[in-house]
Short mmCIF file of C-alpha atoms and ligand atoms in Angstrom, two decimals:
data_model
loop_
_atom_site.label_atom_id
_atom_site.label_comp_id
_atom_site.label_asym_id
_atom_site.label_seq_id
_atom_site.Cartn_x
_atom_site.Cartn_y
_atom_site.Cartn_z
CA MET A 1 86.14 11.38 124.21
CA SER A 2 88.42 11.92 121.22
CA ALA A 3 91.82 10.21 121.15
CA ALA A 4 93.50 13.63 121.47
CA ALA A 5 91.40 14.59 124.48
CA ALA A 6 92.05 11.19 126.07
CA ALA A 7 95.79 11.59 125.50
CA ARG A 8 95.66 15.05 127.09
CA ARG A 9 94.21 13.46 130.18
CA SER A 10 96.97 10.81 130.26
CA TYR A 11 94.24 8.26 130.34
CA PRO A 12 95.54 5.18 132.08
CA GLN A 13 96.82 2.78 129.47
CA LYS A 14 98.20 0.50 132.13
CA GLU A 15 96.58 -1.08 135.15
CA ASN A 16 99.09 0.55 137.52
CA PHE A 17 98.81 4.10 136.14
CA VAL A 18 97.03 6.61 138.37
CA LYS A 19 96.05 9.96 136.88
CA ILE A 20 96.54 12.92 139.22
CA ILE A 21 94.19 15.88 138.79
CA GLU A 22 95.95 18.89 140.29
CA VAL A 23 93.38 21.16 141.91
CA SER A 24 95.58 23.72 143.70
CA ALA A 25 94.95 26.55 141.21
CA ARG A 26 91.18 26.27 141.79
CA ASP A 27 90.13 24.34 144.89
CA GLY A 28 93.44 25.10 146.59
CA LEU A 29 93.24 28.88 146.18
CA GLN A 30 89.49 29.58 146.09
CA ASN A 31 89.19 30.18 149.85
CA GLU A 32 92.28 32.34 150.20
CA LYS A 33 91.28 35.78 151.41
CA GLY A 34 94.45 37.66 150.39
CA VAL A 35 94.99 39.02 146.91
CA ILE A 36 96.73 36.46 144.69
CA SER A 37 97.66 38.08 141.42
CA PRO A 38 96.74 36.48 138.09
CA ALA A 39 100.50 36.44 137.34
CA THR A 40 101.08 34.18 140.38
CA LYS A 41 98.25 31.86 139.30
CA VAL A 42 99.62 31.70 135.75
CA GLU A 43 103.08 30.93 137.14
CA LEU A 44 101.60 28.21 139.38
CA ILE A 45 99.91 26.57 136.39
CA LYS A 46 103.17 26.70 134.39
CA ARG A 47 105.11 25.10 137.26
CA ILE A 48 102.41 22.43 137.75
CA VAL A 49 102.77 21.40 134.11
CA GLU A 50 106.58 21.23 134.50
CA THR A 51 106.14 18.50 137.16
CA GLY A 52 104.60 16.15 134.57
CA ILE A 53 101.01 16.68 135.71
CA ARG A 54 98.76 16.41 132.66
CA VAL A 55 95.34 17.32 134.09
CA LEU A 56 94.68 20.36 136.24
CA GLU A 57 91.92 22.72 137.30
CA ALA A 58 92.80 26.24 136.20
CA GLY A 59 89.97 28.22 137.82
CA ALA A 60 86.24 28.70 138.17
CA PHE A 61 83.56 30.74 136.38
CA VAL A 62 81.65 31.35 139.59
CA SER A 63 80.03 34.41 141.11
CA PRO A 64 82.75 36.81 142.35
CA LYS A 65 80.38 37.72 145.17
CA TRP A 66 80.50 34.16 146.44
CA VAL A 67 84.09 33.27 145.59
CA PRO A 68 86.07 36.50 145.04
CA GLN A 69 89.40 34.69 144.61
CA MET A 70 88.19 33.11 141.35
CA ALA A 71 87.16 36.44 139.79
CA THR A 72 90.45 36.55 137.86
CA THR A 73 89.86 33.19 136.14
CA PRO A 74 89.14 34.70 132.68
CA GLU A 75 92.42 36.63 132.85
CA VAL A 76 94.33 33.60 134.14
CA VAL A 77 93.11 31.19 131.45
CA THR A 78 93.69 33.79 128.76
CA LYS A 79 97.25 34.47 129.90
CA MET A 80 98.39 30.93 130.76
CA LYS A 81 100.53 29.17 128.18
CA VAL A 82 98.47 26.29 126.84
CA ASP A 83 100.36 23.03 126.43
CA PRO A 84 98.45 20.90 123.90
CA ASN A 85 99.27 17.78 125.93
CA VAL A 86 97.64 19.12 129.08
CA ALA A 87 93.95 19.27 130.02
CA TYR A 88 92.98 22.50 131.80
CA SER A 89 89.55 22.21 133.40
CA VAL A 90 87.40 25.02 134.80
CA LEU A 91 84.57 24.81 137.32
CA VAL A 92 81.16 26.03 136.16
CA PRO A 93 78.29 26.31 138.71
CA ASN A 94 75.49 27.65 136.50
CA MET A 95 74.46 28.80 133.03
CA ARG A 96 75.83 32.24 133.74
CA GLY A 97 79.27 30.70 134.25
CA LEU A 98 78.98 28.65 131.06
CA GLU A 99 77.94 31.73 129.06
CA SER A 100 81.02 33.61 130.32
CA LEU A 101 83.21 30.69 129.31
CA GLU A 102 81.54 30.45 125.90
CA LYS A 103 82.19 34.15 125.26
CA LEU A 104 85.82 33.73 126.26
CA LEU A 105 86.29 30.68 124.01
CA GLN A 106 84.74 32.55 121.09
CA SER A 107 87.27 35.34 121.56
CA VAL A 108 90.26 32.98 121.18
CA PRO A 109 91.73 33.21 117.66
CA ALA A 110 91.21 30.03 115.61
CA SER A 111 95.00 29.74 115.26
CA SER A 112 95.48 29.37 119.05
CA PRO A 113 94.66 26.32 121.14
CA PRO A 114 91.55 26.87 123.30
CA PRO A 115 92.48 27.29 126.98
CA THR A 116 90.06 24.59 128.03
CA ASP A 117 88.00 21.76 126.62
CA GLU A 118 86.59 20.56 129.93
CA ILE A 119 84.26 21.85 132.62
CA ALA A 120 83.73 20.57 136.14
CA LEU A 121 80.18 20.51 137.55
CA PHE A 122 79.08 19.78 141.05
CA ALA A 123 76.18 18.77 143.25
CA ALA A 124 76.27 17.75 146.90
CA ALA A 125 74.74 14.62 148.39
CA THR A 126 72.89 16.66 151.04
CA GLU A 127 70.22 19.35 150.90
CA SER A 128 71.93 21.58 153.49
CA PHE A 129 75.24 21.67 151.68
CA ASN A 130 73.64 22.45 148.33
CA ARG A 131 71.82 25.35 149.99
CA ALA A 132 75.04 26.68 151.56
CA ASN A 133 77.24 26.20 148.50
CA THR A 134 74.92 27.06 145.63
CA ASN A 135 71.80 28.52 147.23
CA CYS A 136 69.47 25.80 145.92
CA SER A 137 68.04 22.35 146.74
CA THR A 138 69.62 19.08 145.62
CA GLU A 139 66.99 18.69 142.91
CA GLU A 140 67.66 22.21 141.64
CA ALA A 141 71.42 21.61 141.76
CA LEU A 142 70.99 18.51 139.59
CA ASP A 143 68.67 20.37 137.22
CA ARG A 144 71.32 23.08 136.85
CA VAL A 145 73.94 20.43 136.09
CA LEU A 146 71.69 18.85 133.44
CA GLU A 147 71.00 22.21 131.86
CA ILE A 148 74.70 23.06 131.73
CA CYS A 149 75.55 19.64 130.25
CA GLU A 150 72.98 20.00 127.48
CA ARG A 151 74.39 23.36 126.46
CA ALA A 152 78.07 22.38 126.92
CA LYS A 153 78.01 19.18 124.86
CA PRO A 154 77.45 20.90 121.48
CA MET A 155 80.27 23.29 122.44
CA GLY A 156 82.55 20.24 122.41
CA LEU A 157 83.31 20.50 126.12
CA LEU A 158 84.03 17.40 128.17
CA LEU A 159 82.05 17.11 131.39
CA ARG A 160 83.43 16.07 134.74
CA GLY A 161 81.13 15.74 137.74
CA TYR A 162 81.74 16.17 141.45
CA ILE A 163 79.66 14.79 144.28
CA SER A 164 80.33 16.90 147.35
CA CYS A 165 79.83 15.63 150.91
CA ALA A 166 80.09 12.00 149.81
CA GLY A 167 81.94 11.15 153.01
CA GLY A 168 80.05 13.40 155.43
CA CYS A 169 78.29 16.76 155.64
CA PRO A 170 79.15 19.67 157.97
CA TYR A 171 75.41 20.20 158.63
CA GLU A 172 73.87 16.72 158.41
CA GLY A 173 76.73 14.50 159.61
CA ALA A 174 76.94 10.98 158.17
CA VAL A 175 75.65 10.62 154.61
CA ASP A 176 73.78 7.59 153.28
CA PRO A 177 76.04 6.10 150.56
CA LYS A 178 72.94 5.36 148.50
CA LYS A 179 72.32 9.11 148.13
CA VAL A 180 75.82 9.42 146.68
CA GLY A 181 75.18 6.52 144.29
CA ASP A 182 71.93 8.16 143.15
CA ILE A 183 73.75 11.39 142.29
CA ALA A 184 76.51 9.45 140.51
CA LYS A 185 73.83 7.83 138.33
CA LYS A 186 72.39 11.26 137.42
CA LEU A 187 75.83 12.65 136.56
CA ILE A 188 76.55 9.63 134.38
CA GLU A 189 73.21 10.04 132.60
CA ALA A 190 74.02 13.74 132.09
CA GLY A 191 77.14 12.73 130.11
CA CYS A 192 80.03 13.12 132.56
CA TYR A 193 83.11 11.18 131.43
CA GLU A 194 84.32 10.93 135.04
CA VAL A 195 82.75 11.52 138.44
CA SER A 196 84.82 12.63 141.39
CA ILE A 197 83.66 11.38 144.77
CA ALA A 198 84.44 14.15 147.23
CA ASP A 199 84.94 13.85 150.95
CA THR A 200 84.56 17.62 151.09
CA ILE A 201 85.11 18.01 154.83
CA GLY A 202 87.66 15.21 155.26
CA ALA A 203 85.48 13.34 157.75
CA ALA A 204 85.48 9.92 156.08
CA THR A 205 87.46 6.82 156.88
CA PRO A 206 88.42 4.03 154.44
CA GLN A 207 85.32 2.03 155.47
CA VAL A 208 83.06 4.98 154.64
CA MET A 209 84.67 5.53 151.24
CA GLU A 210 84.48 1.80 150.54
CA ALA A 211 80.73 1.81 151.21
CA VAL A 212 80.28 4.92 149.05
CA LEU A 213 82.29 3.49 146.17
CA ASN A 214 80.39 0.21 146.40
CA GLU A 215 77.15 2.16 145.85
CA CYS A 216 78.66 4.16 142.98
CA THR A 217 79.99 1.07 141.21
CA ARG A 218 76.40 -0.11 140.81
CA HIS A 219 76.30 2.48 138.01
CA ALA A 220 79.84 2.44 136.52
CA ASP A 221 83.14 0.63 137.09
CA ALA A 222 85.50 1.90 139.78
CA ASN A 223 87.92 3.27 137.18
CA PHE A 224 85.20 5.67 136.02
CA TYR A 225 85.44 7.48 139.37
CA ALA A 226 87.98 9.78 140.96
CA ALA A 227 88.92 10.17 144.63
CA HIS A 228 88.73 13.72 146.00
CA CYS A 229 89.75 13.59 149.65
CA HIS A 230 90.45 16.24 152.23
CA ASP A 231 92.65 15.60 155.22
CA THR A 232 90.90 17.23 158.19
CA PHE A 233 91.20 14.16 160.44
CA GLY A 234 94.37 12.79 158.85
CA THR A 235 92.53 10.06 156.92
CA GLY A 236 92.82 11.62 153.45
CA LEU A 237 95.67 9.48 152.19
CA THR A 238 94.33 6.20 153.56
CA ASN A 239 90.97 7.02 151.94
CA VAL A 240 92.68 7.64 148.60
CA LEU A 241 94.67 4.40 148.86
CA GLN A 242 91.52 2.46 149.75
CA MET A 243 89.77 3.77 146.65
CA VAL A 244 92.78 3.04 144.44
CA LYS A 245 92.89 -0.49 145.88
CA MET A 246 89.26 -0.85 144.80
CA GLY A 247 90.08 0.18 141.21
CA VAL A 248 89.87 3.99 141.15
CA ARG A 249 92.58 5.36 138.85
CA SER A 250 92.07 9.13 139.13
CA VAL A 251 92.96 11.15 142.21
CA ASP A 252 92.35 14.86 142.85
CA SER A 253 94.99 16.48 145.02
CA SER A 254 96.55 19.82 145.75
CA LEU A 255 100.20 20.82 145.99
CA GLY A 256 101.13 21.90 149.50
CA GLY A 257 97.75 20.56 150.66
CA LEU A 258 96.22 23.91 149.74
CA GLY A 259 92.49 24.34 150.10
CA GLY A 260 89.69 24.17 152.61
CA CYS A 261 85.95 24.34 152.80
CA PRO A 262 84.26 27.67 153.63
CA TYR A 263 81.22 25.86 155.02
CA SER A 264 83.08 23.53 157.35
CA PRO A 265 84.88 25.25 160.22
CA GLY A 266 88.30 23.73 160.80
CA ALA A 267 88.28 21.60 157.66
CA THR A 268 91.76 21.43 156.18
CA GLY A 269 92.83 21.45 152.58
CA ASN A 270 92.79 18.84 149.88
CA ILE A 271 95.02 15.86 150.35
CA ASP A 272 98.45 17.01 149.22
CA THR A 273 99.73 15.86 145.85
CA GLU A 274 103.17 15.19 147.30
CA SER A 275 102.02 12.52 149.79
CA VAL A 276 99.65 10.94 147.25
CA VAL A 277 102.40 10.66 144.61
CA TYR A 278 104.95 9.46 147.20
CA ALA A 279 102.61 6.74 148.48
CA LEU A 280 101.46 5.66 145.02
CA HIS A 281 105.03 5.38 143.73
CA ARG A 282 106.07 3.38 146.79
CA GLU A 283 103.07 1.09 146.29
CA GLY A 284 104.12 0.34 142.70
CA TYR A 285 101.85 2.75 140.82
CA GLU A 286 102.97 5.20 138.15
CA THR A 287 101.81 8.80 137.90
CA GLY A 288 104.22 10.36 135.38
CA ILE A 289 105.04 13.03 137.98
CA ASP A 290 108.48 14.17 139.12
CA LEU A 291 108.00 14.16 142.89
CA ASP A 292 110.99 16.41 143.67
CA LYS A 293 109.73 19.04 141.24
CA ALA A 294 106.19 18.74 142.66
CA ALA A 295 107.50 19.26 146.22
CA LEU A 296 109.36 22.41 145.15
CA VAL A 297 106.21 23.82 143.52
CA GLY A 298 104.14 23.07 146.64
CA ASP A 299 106.75 24.81 148.77
CA TRP A 300 106.96 27.78 146.39
CA ILE A 301 103.20 28.43 146.16
CA SER A 302 102.78 28.10 149.94
CA ALA A 303 105.47 30.74 150.50
CA GLU A 304 104.03 32.88 147.73
CA ILE A 305 100.63 33.09 149.49
CA GLY A 306 102.18 33.39 152.94
CA LYS A 307 101.22 29.97 154.29
CA PRO A 308 103.31 27.23 155.85
CA ASN A 309 103.80 24.29 153.48
CA GLY A 310 100.90 21.98 154.42
CA SER A 311 102.49 18.87 152.94
CA SER A 312 104.64 16.88 155.36
CA ALA A 313 105.94 14.80 152.43
CA GLY A 314 106.69 18.02 150.58
CA ARG A 315 108.56 19.51 153.55
CA ALA A 316 110.67 16.35 153.92
CA ILE A 317 111.56 16.29 150.23
CA VAL A 318 112.43 19.99 150.13
CA ALA A 319 114.62 19.58 153.24
CA LYS A 320 116.41 16.65 151.59
CA LEU A 321 116.93 18.62 148.37
CA LYS A 322 118.29 21.61 150.28
CA MET A 323 120.71 19.37 152.20
CA LYS A 324 121.92 17.86 148.92
CA GLU A 325 122.41 21.35 147.51
CA ARG A 326 124.40 22.43 150.57
CA LYS A 327 126.62 19.34 150.33
CA GLN A 328 127.28 20.06 146.65
CA GLU A 329 128.12 23.68 147.42
CA ALA A 330 130.50 22.58 150.19
CA LYS A 331 132.33 20.32 147.70
CA LEU A 332 132.93 23.20 145.28
C1 LIG B 401 75.77 29.23 141.99
C2 LIG B 401 75.62 30.64 142.49
C3 LIG B 401 76.08 31.62 141.45
C4 LIG B 401 74.19 30.94 142.83
O1 LIG B 401 74.10 32.09 143.62
P1 LIG B 401 72.77 32.95 143.70
O2 LIG B 401 73.01 34.13 144.57
O3 LIG B 401 71.63 32.06 144.04
O4 LIG B 401 72.64 33.33 142.20
P2 LIG B 401 72.06 34.52 141.48
O5 LIG B 401 71.72 33.97 140.16
O6 LIG B 401 70.98 35.19 142.27
O7 LIG B 401 73.30 35.53 141.35
C5 LIG B 401 73.82 36.32 142.39
C6 LIG B 401 74.82 37.31 141.81
O8 LIG B 401 75.97 36.60 141.31
C7 LIG B 401 76.08 36.79 139.90
N1 LIG B 401 76.45 35.52 139.31
C8 LIG B 401 75.75 34.37 139.41
N2 LIG B 401 76.42 33.40 138.78
C9 LIG B 401 77.55 33.94 138.30
C10 LIG B 401 78.65 33.41 137.57
N3 LIG B 401 78.73 32.12 137.25
N4 LIG B 401 79.65 34.24 137.25
C11 LIG B 401 79.60 35.56 137.58
N5 LIG B 401 78.59 36.11 138.29
C12 LIG B 401 77.57 35.30 138.63
C13 LIG B 401 74.73 37.26 139.45
O9 LIG B 401 74.82 38.00 138.28
C14 LIG B 401 74.28 38.07 140.64
O10 LIG B 401 74.95 39.30 140.63
P3 LIG B 401 74.16 40.67 140.97
O11 LIG B 401 73.02 40.69 140.03
O12 LIG B 401 73.74 40.52 142.42
O13 LIG B 401 75.20 41.75 140.76
C15 LIG B 401 76.45 30.87 143.72
O14 LIG B 401 75.92 30.08 144.71
C16 LIG B 401 77.90 30.54 143.52
O15 LIG B 401 78.64 31.07 142.68
N6 LIG B 401 78.38 29.64 144.30
C17 LIG B 401 79.76 29.25 144.13
C18 LIG B 401 79.94 28.07 144.84
C19 LIG B 401 81.38 27.68 144.67
O16 LIG B 401 82.10 28.08 143.77
N7 LIG B 401 81.81 26.87 145.62
C20 LIG B 401 83.12 26.38 145.58
C21 LIG B 401 83.28 25.39 144.46
S1 LIG B 401 82.57 23.81 144.82
C22 LIG B 401 83.77 23.03 145.69
O17 LIG B 401 84.79 23.60 145.99
C23 LIG B 401 83.60 21.58 146.00
C24 LIG B 401 84.46 20.69 145.10
C25 LIG B 401 84.03 20.79 143.66
O18 LIG B 401 85.82 21.08 145.14
C26 LIG B 401 84.36 19.23 145.54
C27 LIG B 401 84.29 19.04 147.04
O19 LIG B 401 85.33 19.01 147.73
O20 LIG B 401 83.16 18.91 147.51
#
């Protein structure tokens, strides 16, 4: 990774720095059924950057038949204001998605910064989930990833891998951590600069994530990996903290706890950025994020899409800020 690209990702220079990857604009919104305008998505991305977040997922080049909400990604990434200090990643499931991205990048004038220099790729640790999510077997999913990587590298794109169902599968239940380690190895060999270990359905506990990370660290150090936890059973934050304790320094999270999994009935959203940042700061870690601002963005986007704010930390912070505002108004 070039120095500029590393700087854009706020790569941890210090032992206590944890990089937050904000996924609300992609993972957080992808399952929403209502129409969310490109203007709202562009505004969300702008507000995310204003919180100090330096790495975010801006959208996905996926089939609109499968994930209609992401159909506006080309418009969103074209219209968003690109901050040269921020990394905007997009999810790419197949060659078709990469070709669309390539065409879009070629249309950007040389005088403008490209909207993205990073793609996210994914494969699940179980056969059933790969079938449900991408209509192929695990072997085919990994072949697709390899094919995309080979084509994306000469385009100068950085590669970030996801392993879905690392902490449990909605169809197969408990997942053998070794299977997760095997996929991590393949993603590393394919050229990913970071691999995100995803508890897609939020079923894991700290012990499960510890076992999974122990398998993955047979192939790369803990700080090569990211934690991507959902909060279905209320264990998302403890899972994140467990992984950080073991040396992980990248955490995927979503403002307002937005998100969900279409293939896992009842699964809740991603762990909310607000509680992750709150807990990390209290535990002595730095994130570079203004928590008050983050809470306001989480509250705003939840209202914007007609959902209650799913972050309890966010709700508490917003309530405190409103009380402060009222007191100040009373003084005037
Ligand atoms: C992978 C496929 C496309 C295979 O789907 P398929 O049906 O096997 O593929 P296909 O090649 O037969 O294509 C079907 C139709 O989609 C079109 N198509 C095909 N690809 C594209 C594309 N890229 N962009 C635009 N259009 C596309 C294609 O042209 C065709 O259109 P038709 O000819 O019928 O009119 C499909 O399964 C798919 O898009 N799945 C999306 C899965 C997805 O986005 N899931 C959510 C993201 S993963 C996730 O959230 C997990 C993660 C990363 O957050 C971590 C975690 O928590 O686990």
